[in-house]
PDB file of C-alpha atoms in Angstrom:
ATOM      1  CA  MET J   1      -4.929  -7.480 -18.065  1.00 53.00           C
ATOM      2  CA  ASN J   2      -5.677 -10.883 -16.520  1.00 62.00           C
ATOM      3  CA  SER J   3      -2.066 -11.999 -16.750  1.00 70.00           C
ATOM      4  CA  ALA J   4      -0.937  -8.743 -15.131  1.00 69.00           C
ATOM      5  CA  LEU J   5      -3.417  -9.271 -12.291  1.00 68.00           C
ATOM      6  CA  VAL J   6      -2.295 -12.853 -11.793  1.00 71.00           C
ATOM      7  CA  SER J   7       1.311 -11.691 -11.740  1.00 74.00           C
ATOM      8  CA  LEU J   8       0.438  -9.004  -9.215  1.00 72.00           C
ATOM      9  CA  ALA J   9      -1.471 -11.469  -7.024  1.00 69.00           C
ATOM     10  CA  LEU J  10       1.451 -13.899  -7.051  1.00 71.00           C
ATOM     11  CA  GLN J  11       3.814 -11.093  -6.190  1.00 72.00           C
ATOM     12  CA  GLU J  12       1.732  -9.826  -3.285  1.00 73.00           C
ATOM     13  CA  ALA J  13       0.606 -13.166  -1.882  1.00 71.00           C
ATOM     14  CA  PRO J  14       3.546 -13.631   0.545  1.00 70.00           C
ATOM     15  CA  ALA J  15       3.191 -10.110   1.940  1.00 69.00           C
ATOM     16  CA  ALA J  16      -0.580 -10.458   2.204  1.00 69.00           C
ATOM     17  CA  ILE J  17      -0.300 -13.775   4.028  1.00 69.00           C
ATOM     18  CA  SER J  18       2.316 -12.322   6.379  1.00 65.00           C
ATOM     19  CA  ALA J  19       0.102  -9.343   7.197  1.00 63.00           C
ATOM     20  CA  ILE J  20      -2.906 -11.567   7.753  1.00 61.00           C
ATOM     21  CA  LYS J  21      -0.920 -13.862  10.044  1.00 63.00           C
ATOM     22  CA  ALA J  22       0.314 -10.819  11.975  1.00 57.00           C
ATOM     23  CA  LEU J  23      -3.277  -9.713  12.482  1.00 55.00           C
ATOM     24  CA  PHE J  24      -4.934 -12.993  13.262  1.00 56.00           C
ATOM     25  CA  GLY J  25      -2.186 -15.435  14.106  1.00 59.00           C
ATOM     26  CA  LYS J  26      -1.494 -16.653  17.594  1.00 56.00           C
ATOM     27  CA  GLN J  27       1.992 -16.802  19.029  1.00 57.00           C
ATOM     28  CA  ASN J  28       3.456 -20.291  19.394  1.00 64.00           C
ATOM     29  CA  PRO J  29       3.459 -20.992  23.177  1.00 66.00           C
ATOM     30  CA  SER J  30       6.700 -22.947  22.940  1.00 76.00           C
ATOM     31  CA  GLU J  31       8.564 -19.912  21.599  1.00 79.00           C
ATOM     32  CA  PRO J  32      10.087 -17.575  24.175  1.00 84.00           C
ATOM     33  CA  PRO J  33       8.343 -14.201  24.157  1.00 83.00           C
ATOM     34  CA  PRO J  34      10.314 -11.376  22.543  1.00 87.00           C
ATOM     35  CA  SER J  35      12.122  -8.931  24.804  1.00 91.00           C
ATOM     36  CA  ASP J  36      11.315  -5.229  25.013  1.00 93.00           C
ATOM     37  CA  GLU J  37      14.498  -4.369  23.166  1.00 94.00           C
ATOM     38  CA  GLN J  38      13.751  -6.815  20.338  1.00 94.00           C
ATOM     39  CA  VAL J  39      10.227  -5.524  19.831  1.00 94.00           C
ATOM     40  CA  ILE J  40      11.167  -1.846  19.962  1.00 95.00           C
ATOM     41  CA  ALA J  41      14.149  -2.364  17.646  1.00 95.00           C
ATOM     42  CA  ALA J  42      11.995  -4.314  15.174  1.00 95.00           C
ATOM     43  CA  TYR J  43       9.403  -1.565  15.124  1.00 96.00           C
ATOM     44  CA  ARG J  44      11.947   1.223  14.702  1.00 96.00           C
ATOM     45  CA  THR J  45      13.642  -0.600  11.833  1.00 96.00           C
ATOM     46  CA  ALA J  46      10.350  -1.318  10.102  1.00 96.00           C
ATOM     47  CA  PHE J  47       9.188   2.266  10.569  1.00 97.00           C
ATOM     48  CA  GLN J  48      12.327   3.814   9.125  1.00 97.00           C
ATOM     49  CA  SER J  49      12.611   1.441   6.158  1.00 97.00           C
ATOM     50  CA  SER J  50       8.957   1.932   5.297  1.00 97.00           C
ATOM     51  CA  LEU J  51       9.319   5.695   5.479  1.00 97.00           C
ATOM     52  CA  ASP J  52      12.389   5.521   3.254  1.00 97.00           C
ATOM     53  CA  LYS J  53      10.412   3.504   0.721  1.00 97.00           C
ATOM     54  CA  ASP J  54       7.660   6.156   0.650  1.00 97.00           C
ATOM     55  CA  GLU J  55      10.133   8.959   0.133  1.00 97.00           C
ATOM     56  CA  GLN J  56      11.985   7.000  -2.535  1.00 97.00           C
ATOM     57  CA  TRP J  57       8.806   6.389  -4.530  1.00 97.00           C
ATOM     58  CA  LEU J  58       7.641   9.994  -4.234  1.00 96.00           C
ATOM     59  CA  ALA J  59      11.059  11.254  -5.327  1.00 96.00           C
ATOM     60  CA  SER J  60      11.061   8.958  -8.360  1.00 95.00           C
ATOM     61  CA  HIS J  61       7.480   9.903  -9.321  1.00 94.00           C
ATOM     62  CA  PRO J  62       7.306  13.691  -9.123  1.00 91.00           C
ATOM     63  CA  GLU J  63       3.908  15.270  -9.466  1.00 85.00           C
ATOM     64  CA  ASP J  64       3.170  17.549 -12.411  1.00 75.00           C
ATOM     65  CA  ALA J  65       6.159  16.630 -14.527  1.00 60.00           C
ATOM     66  CA  PRO J  66       6.741  19.443 -17.090  1.00 51.00           C
ATOM     67  CA  PRO J  67       4.912  18.796 -20.391  1.00 46.00           C
ATOM     68  CA  ALA J  68       6.982  17.547 -23.293  1.00 45.00           C
ATOM     69  CA  PRO J  69       8.007  20.374 -25.682  1.00 49.00           C
ATOM     70  CA  PRO J  70       5.967  20.484 -28.936  1.00 49.00           C
ATOM     71  CA  ALA J  71       7.531  18.704 -31.890  1.00 53.00           C
ATOM     72  CA  PRO J  72       9.224  21.154 -34.311  1.00 58.00           C
ATOM     73  CA  ALA J  73       7.163  21.960 -37.413  1.00 60.00           C
ATOM     74  CA  VAL J  74       8.378  20.207 -40.548  1.00 64.00           C
ATOM     75  CA  VAL J  75       8.827  22.618 -43.489  1.00 67.00           C
ATOM     76  CA  GLU J  76       9.198  21.075 -46.897  1.00 70.00           C
ATOM     77  CA  VAL J  77      11.550  22.942 -49.198  1.00 74.00           C
ATOM     78  CA  PRO J  78      11.038  21.886 -52.820  1.00 72.00           C
ATOM     79  CA  ALA J  79      14.245  21.248 -54.754  1.00 70.00           C
ATOM     80  CA  ALA J  80      15.106  23.771 -57.507  1.00 68.00           C
ATOM     81  CA  GLY J  81      13.685  22.828 -60.934  1.00 59.00           C
ATOM     82  CA  ASP J  82      11.122  20.393 -59.553  1.00 53.00           C
ATOM     83  CA  ASN J  83       7.809  20.235 -61.399  1.00 54.00           C
ATOM     84  CA  ALA J  84       6.008  19.177 -58.270  1.00 51.00           C
ATOM     85  CA  GLY J  85       2.613  20.042 -59.638  1.00 50.00           C
ATOM     86  CA  SER J  86       2.866  18.313 -62.980  1.00 51.00           C
ATOM     87  CA  VAL J  87       0.687  15.294 -63.541  1.00 50.00           C
ATOM     88  CA  GLU J  88       0.947  13.111 -66.586  1.00 49.00           C
TER      89      GLU J  88
ATOM     90  CA  MET D   1      -4.085 -18.822  -8.777  1.00 49.00           C
ATOM     91  CA  ARG D   2      -6.027 -15.576  -8.910  1.00 50.00           C
ATOM     92  CA  LYS D   3      -9.166 -17.354  -7.655  1.00 47.00           C
ATOM     93  CA  MET D   4      -7.190 -19.005  -4.861  1.00 46.00           C
ATOM     94  CA  PHE D   5      -5.739 -15.690  -3.765  1.00 47.00           C
ATOM     95  CA  ALA D   6      -9.116 -13.999  -3.891  1.00 47.00           C
ATOM     96  CA  SER D   7     -10.605 -16.885  -1.899  1.00 45.00           C
ATOM     97  CA  LEU D   8      -7.883 -16.553   0.720  1.00 46.00           C
ATOM     98  CA  LEU D   9      -8.651 -12.900   1.209  1.00 49.00           C
ATOM     99  CA  LEU D  10     -12.377 -13.598   1.253  1.00 46.00           C
ATOM    100  CA  VAL D  11     -11.884 -16.164   4.034  1.00 45.00           C
ATOM    101  CA  VAL D  12      -9.949 -13.588   6.020  1.00 48.00           C
ATOM    102  CA  ALA D  13     -12.623 -10.975   5.514  1.00 46.00           C
ATOM    103  CA  LEU D  14     -15.354 -13.370   6.590  1.00 42.00           C
ATOM    104  CA  THR D  15     -13.522 -14.527   9.672  1.00 43.00           C
ATOM    105  CA  ALA D  16     -12.944 -10.971  10.875  1.00 46.00           C
ATOM    106  CA  PRO D  17     -15.227  -9.962  13.755  1.00 42.00           C
ATOM    107  CA  SER D  18     -18.782  -9.150  12.710  1.00 42.00           C
ATOM    108  CA  THR D  19     -18.419  -5.562  13.909  1.00 49.00           C
ATOM    109  CA  GLY D  20     -16.182  -5.003  10.905  1.00 59.00           C
ATOM    110  CA  CYS D  21     -13.126  -4.357  13.033  1.00 73.00           C
ATOM    111  CA  ALA D  22      -9.940  -6.349  12.759  1.00 70.00           C
ATOM    112  CA  SER D  23      -8.235  -6.544  16.141  1.00 71.00           C
ATOM    113  CA  VAL D  24      -4.472  -6.718  16.198  1.00 79.00           C
ATOM    114  CA  GLN D  25      -2.803  -9.643  17.909  1.00 81.00           C
ATOM    115  CA  ALA D  26      -2.431  -9.130  21.654  1.00 85.00           C
ATOM    116  CA  ALA D  27       1.084  -8.297  22.742  1.00 87.00           C
ATOM    117  CA  PRO D  28       2.852 -10.739  25.075  1.00 87.00           C
ATOM    118  CA  PRO D  29       2.034  -9.657  28.639  1.00 88.00           C
ATOM    119  CA  THR D  30       5.726  -9.849  29.546  1.00 89.00           C
ATOM    120  CA  LEU D  31       6.426  -6.668  27.556  1.00 92.00           C
ATOM    121  CA  SER D  32       6.578  -3.217  29.076  1.00 94.00           C
ATOM    122  CA  PRO D  33       3.851  -0.712  28.068  1.00 94.00           C
ATOM    123  CA  ALA D  34       6.195   0.963  25.589  1.00 94.00           C
ATOM    124  CA  ALA D  35       7.128  -2.355  23.989  1.00 95.00           C
ATOM    125  CA  GLN D  36       3.481  -3.419  23.882  1.00 94.00           C
ATOM    126  CA  GLN D  37       2.692  -0.232  22.005  1.00 94.00           C
ATOM    127  CA  ALA D  38       5.577  -0.875  19.587  1.00 95.00           C
ATOM    128  CA  PHE D  39       4.301  -4.443  19.111  1.00 94.00           C
ATOM    129  CA  LYS D  40       0.835  -3.169  18.229  1.00 93.00           C
ATOM    130  CA  TYR D  41       2.179  -0.429  15.949  1.00 95.00           C
ATOM    131  CA  LEU D  42       4.333  -2.958  14.095  1.00 94.00           C
ATOM    132  CA  GLN D  43       1.305  -5.066  13.244  1.00 94.00           C
ATOM    133  CA  VAL D  44      -0.739  -2.075  12.129  1.00 94.00           C
ATOM    134  CA  GLN D  45       2.147  -0.853  10.015  1.00 95.00           C
ATOM    135  CA  LYS D  46       2.351  -4.221   8.238  1.00 95.00           C
ATOM    136  CA  VAL D  47      -1.211  -3.767   7.048  1.00 96.00           C
ATOM    137  CA  LEU D  48      -0.600  -0.180   5.946  1.00 96.00           C
ATOM    138  CA  ASP D  49       2.597  -1.278   4.218  1.00 97.00           C
ATOM    139  CA  LEU D  50       0.623  -3.927   2.357  1.00 96.00           C
ATOM    140  CA  VAL D  51      -1.775  -1.352   0.877  1.00 97.00           C
ATOM    141  CA  ARG D  52       1.126   0.884  -0.133  1.00 97.00           C
ATOM    142  CA  ASP D  53       3.139  -1.992  -1.615  1.00 97.00           C
ATOM    143  CA  VAL D  54       0.244  -3.369  -3.643  1.00 97.00           C
ATOM    144  CA  ALA D  55      -0.468   0.080  -5.071  1.00 97.00           C
ATOM    145  CA  VAL D  56       3.207   0.659  -5.909  1.00 97.00           C
ATOM    146  CA  ASP D  57       3.582  -2.760  -7.514  1.00 97.00           C
ATOM    147  CA  ALA D  58       0.352  -2.377  -9.472  1.00 96.00           C
ATOM    148  CA  ASN D  59       1.517   1.054 -10.619  1.00 96.00           C
ATOM    149  CA  ALA D  60       4.699  -0.556 -11.931  1.00 96.00           C
ATOM    150  CA  GLN D  61       2.767  -3.176 -13.910  1.00 95.00           C
ATOM    151  CA  LYS D  62       1.497  -2.086 -17.324  1.00 91.00           C
ATOM    152  CA  LYS D  63      -1.606  -3.136 -19.186  1.00 89.00           C
ATOM    153  CA  ILE D  64      -1.445  -4.029 -22.843  1.00 91.00           C
ATOM    154  CA  ASP D  65      -2.075  -0.385 -23.730  1.00 91.00           C
ATOM    155  CA  GLY D  66       0.934   0.700 -21.663  1.00 91.00           C
ATOM    156  CA  ALA D  67      -1.088   2.327 -18.868  1.00 92.00           C
ATOM    157  CA  PRO D  68      -0.330   1.192 -15.292  1.00 94.00           C
ATOM    158  CA  LEU D  69      -2.787  -1.053 -13.445  1.00 95.00           C
ATOM    159  CA  VAL D  70      -3.076   1.665 -10.795  1.00 96.00           C
ATOM    160  CA  SER D  71      -2.500   5.253 -11.859  1.00 95.00           C
ATOM    161  CA  ASP D  72       0.314   7.466 -10.637  1.00 95.00           C
ATOM    162  CA  ALA D  73      -2.255   9.779  -9.061  1.00 95.00           C
ATOM    163  CA  THR D  74      -3.908   7.088  -6.938  1.00 96.00           C
ATOM    164  CA  THR D  75      -0.572   5.572  -6.005  1.00 97.00           C
ATOM    165  CA  ARG D  76       0.805   8.956  -5.010  1.00 97.00           C
ATOM    166  CA  GLU D  77      -2.205   9.591  -2.752  1.00 97.00           C
ATOM    167  CA  LEU D  78      -1.799   6.201  -1.103  1.00 97.00           C
ATOM    168  CA  VAL D  79       1.950   6.599  -0.610  1.00 98.00           C
ATOM    169  CA  ARG D  80       1.466  10.054   0.913  1.00 97.00           C
ATOM    170  CA  LEU D  81      -1.303   8.783   3.149  1.00 97.00           C
ATOM    171  CA  HIS D  82       0.866   5.872   4.217  1.00 98.00           C
ATOM    172  CA  GLU D  83       3.716   8.233   5.075  1.00 97.00           C
ATOM    173  CA  THR D  84       1.399  10.486   7.078  1.00 97.00           C
ATOM    174  CA  ALA D  85      -0.243   7.545   8.817  1.00 97.00           C
ATOM    175  CA  ILE D  86       2.930   5.881  10.059  1.00 97.00           C
ATOM    176  CA  LYS D  87       4.383   9.212  11.177  1.00 97.00           C
ATOM    177  CA  MET D  88       1.249  10.072  13.149  1.00 96.00           C
ATOM    178  CA  MET D  89       1.079   6.582  14.608  1.00 96.00           C
ATOM    179  CA  ASN D  90       4.752   6.755  15.595  1.00 95.00           C
ATOM    180  CA  ALA D  91       4.100  10.097  17.303  1.00 95.00           C
ATOM    181  CA  SER D  92       0.961   8.664  18.933  1.00 92.00           C
ATOM    182  CA  THR D  93      -0.982  11.641  17.596  1.00 92.00           C
ATOM    183  CA  THR D  94      -4.439  11.742  19.164  1.00 93.00           C
ATOM    184  CA  GLY D  95      -7.118  10.524  16.793  1.00 94.00           C
ATOM    185  CA  TRP D  96      -4.657   9.526  14.075  1.00 95.00           C
ATOM    186  CA  ALA D  97      -6.554   6.331  13.210  1.00 95.00           C
ATOM    187  CA  ALA D  98      -9.792   8.224  12.573  1.00 96.00           C
ATOM    188  CA  VAL D  99      -8.031  10.758  10.344  1.00 96.00           C
ATOM    189  CA  VAL D 100      -6.342   8.046   8.288  1.00 96.00           C
ATOM    190  CA  TYR D 101      -9.566   6.050   8.149  1.00 96.00           C
ATOM    191  CA  GLN D 102     -11.432   8.989   6.665  1.00 97.00           C
ATOM    192  CA  GLN D 103      -8.719   9.821   4.151  1.00 96.00           C
ATOM    193  CA  LEU D 104      -8.422   6.211   3.012  1.00 97.00           C
ATOM    194  CA  THR D 105     -12.203   6.015   2.667  1.00 97.00           C
ATOM    195  CA  ASP D 106     -12.108   9.108   0.460  1.00 96.00           C
ATOM    196  CA  ILE D 107      -9.340   7.670  -1.736  1.00 96.00           C
ATOM    197  CA  ALA D 108     -11.203   4.376  -2.050  1.00 96.00           C
ATOM    198  CA  ALA D 109     -14.443   6.166  -2.965  1.00 96.00           C
ATOM    199  CA  LYS D 110     -12.969   8.157  -5.833  1.00 95.00           C
ATOM    200  CA  ALA D 111     -10.754   5.399  -7.266  1.00 95.00           C
ATOM    201  CA  PRO D 112     -11.887   4.227 -10.721  1.00 95.00           C
ATOM    202  CA  PRO D 113     -13.681   0.839 -10.823  1.00 95.00           C
ATOM    203  CA  ALA D 114     -10.674  -0.924 -12.370  1.00 94.00           C
ATOM    204  CA  GLU D 115      -8.427   0.245  -9.524  1.00 95.00           C
ATOM    205  CA  LYS D 116     -11.054  -0.637  -6.923  1.00 95.00           C
ATOM    206  CA  SER D 117     -11.127  -4.188  -8.256  1.00 95.00           C
ATOM    207  CA  ILE D 118      -7.388  -4.448  -7.568  1.00 94.00           C
ATOM    208  CA  LEU D 119      -7.126  -2.505  -4.321  1.00 96.00           C
ATOM    209  CA  GLY D 120     -10.578  -3.052  -2.813  1.00 95.00           C
ATOM    210  CA  THR D 121      -9.707  -6.017  -0.603  1.00 95.00           C
ATOM    211  CA  TYR D 122      -6.622  -4.264   0.720  1.00 96.00           C
ATOM    212  CA  PHE D 123      -8.602  -1.104   1.403  1.00 96.00           C
ATOM    213  CA  GLY D 124     -11.071  -3.235   3.339  1.00 96.00           C
ATOM    214  CA  LEU D 125      -8.337  -4.864   5.398  1.00 95.00           C
ATOM    215  CA  ALA D 126      -6.732  -1.512   6.261  1.00 96.00           C
ATOM    216  CA  LEU D 127     -10.046   0.178   7.053  1.00 96.00           C
ATOM    217  CA  SER D 128     -11.065  -2.719   9.239  1.00 95.00           C
ATOM    218  CA  THR D 129      -7.751  -2.540  11.119  1.00 94.00           C
ATOM    219  CA  LEU D 130      -8.019   1.227  11.572  1.00 94.00           C
ATOM    220  CA  LYS D 131     -11.580   0.937  12.783  1.00 93.00           C
ATOM    221  CA  GLY D 132     -10.396  -1.442  15.465  1.00 91.00           C
ATOM    222  CA  LEU D 133      -8.037   1.260  16.719  1.00 90.00           C
ATOM    223  CA  MET D 134     -10.582   4.089  16.766  1.00 87.00           C
TER     224      MET D 134
END
């Protein structure tokens, strides 16, 4: 389990750092501020792609998948002339 | 690496305001009100996306016994909540942050201990962000 957790942490670290920077980071004063159009377009794109990802996951993981059918019963048919019960 | 990552998140949690709310970055004052709102929503969505993505990725990772790190049931709840949250936020539904806050709290409360150990920090980050919007 530890290796899976480490793998998960490594996988999520860039996204986590990006989210944390978005929350607490300060904008570089030398950078020009974004325009209205840039900000609104960025939000709309992020919104739609995130929504698509939700719907994709839900579609690929349906709830209450039908139970697997029971395995067929195995019936042994003894061959003709077999002394199955004989013990020497 | 795991300890470093956990330490990073701990530093973030400790540096958040003592009221337990995480304030989003202020939008540039040059933006119009609509763009400022989009700017704020984009930051909030990044945090919500993070919770969803961690759950989905953990669900895809299997333990040695073949079971996922986070169950399908918990992941499904989080994905549905994420979908609802970003739709309500996009529609600027009144009180959406409080509704999502409560639902996320409920999911976090009933998650098994093993899942809480994986998702707990992300729950905390999202709840703190939502609280700052309430």
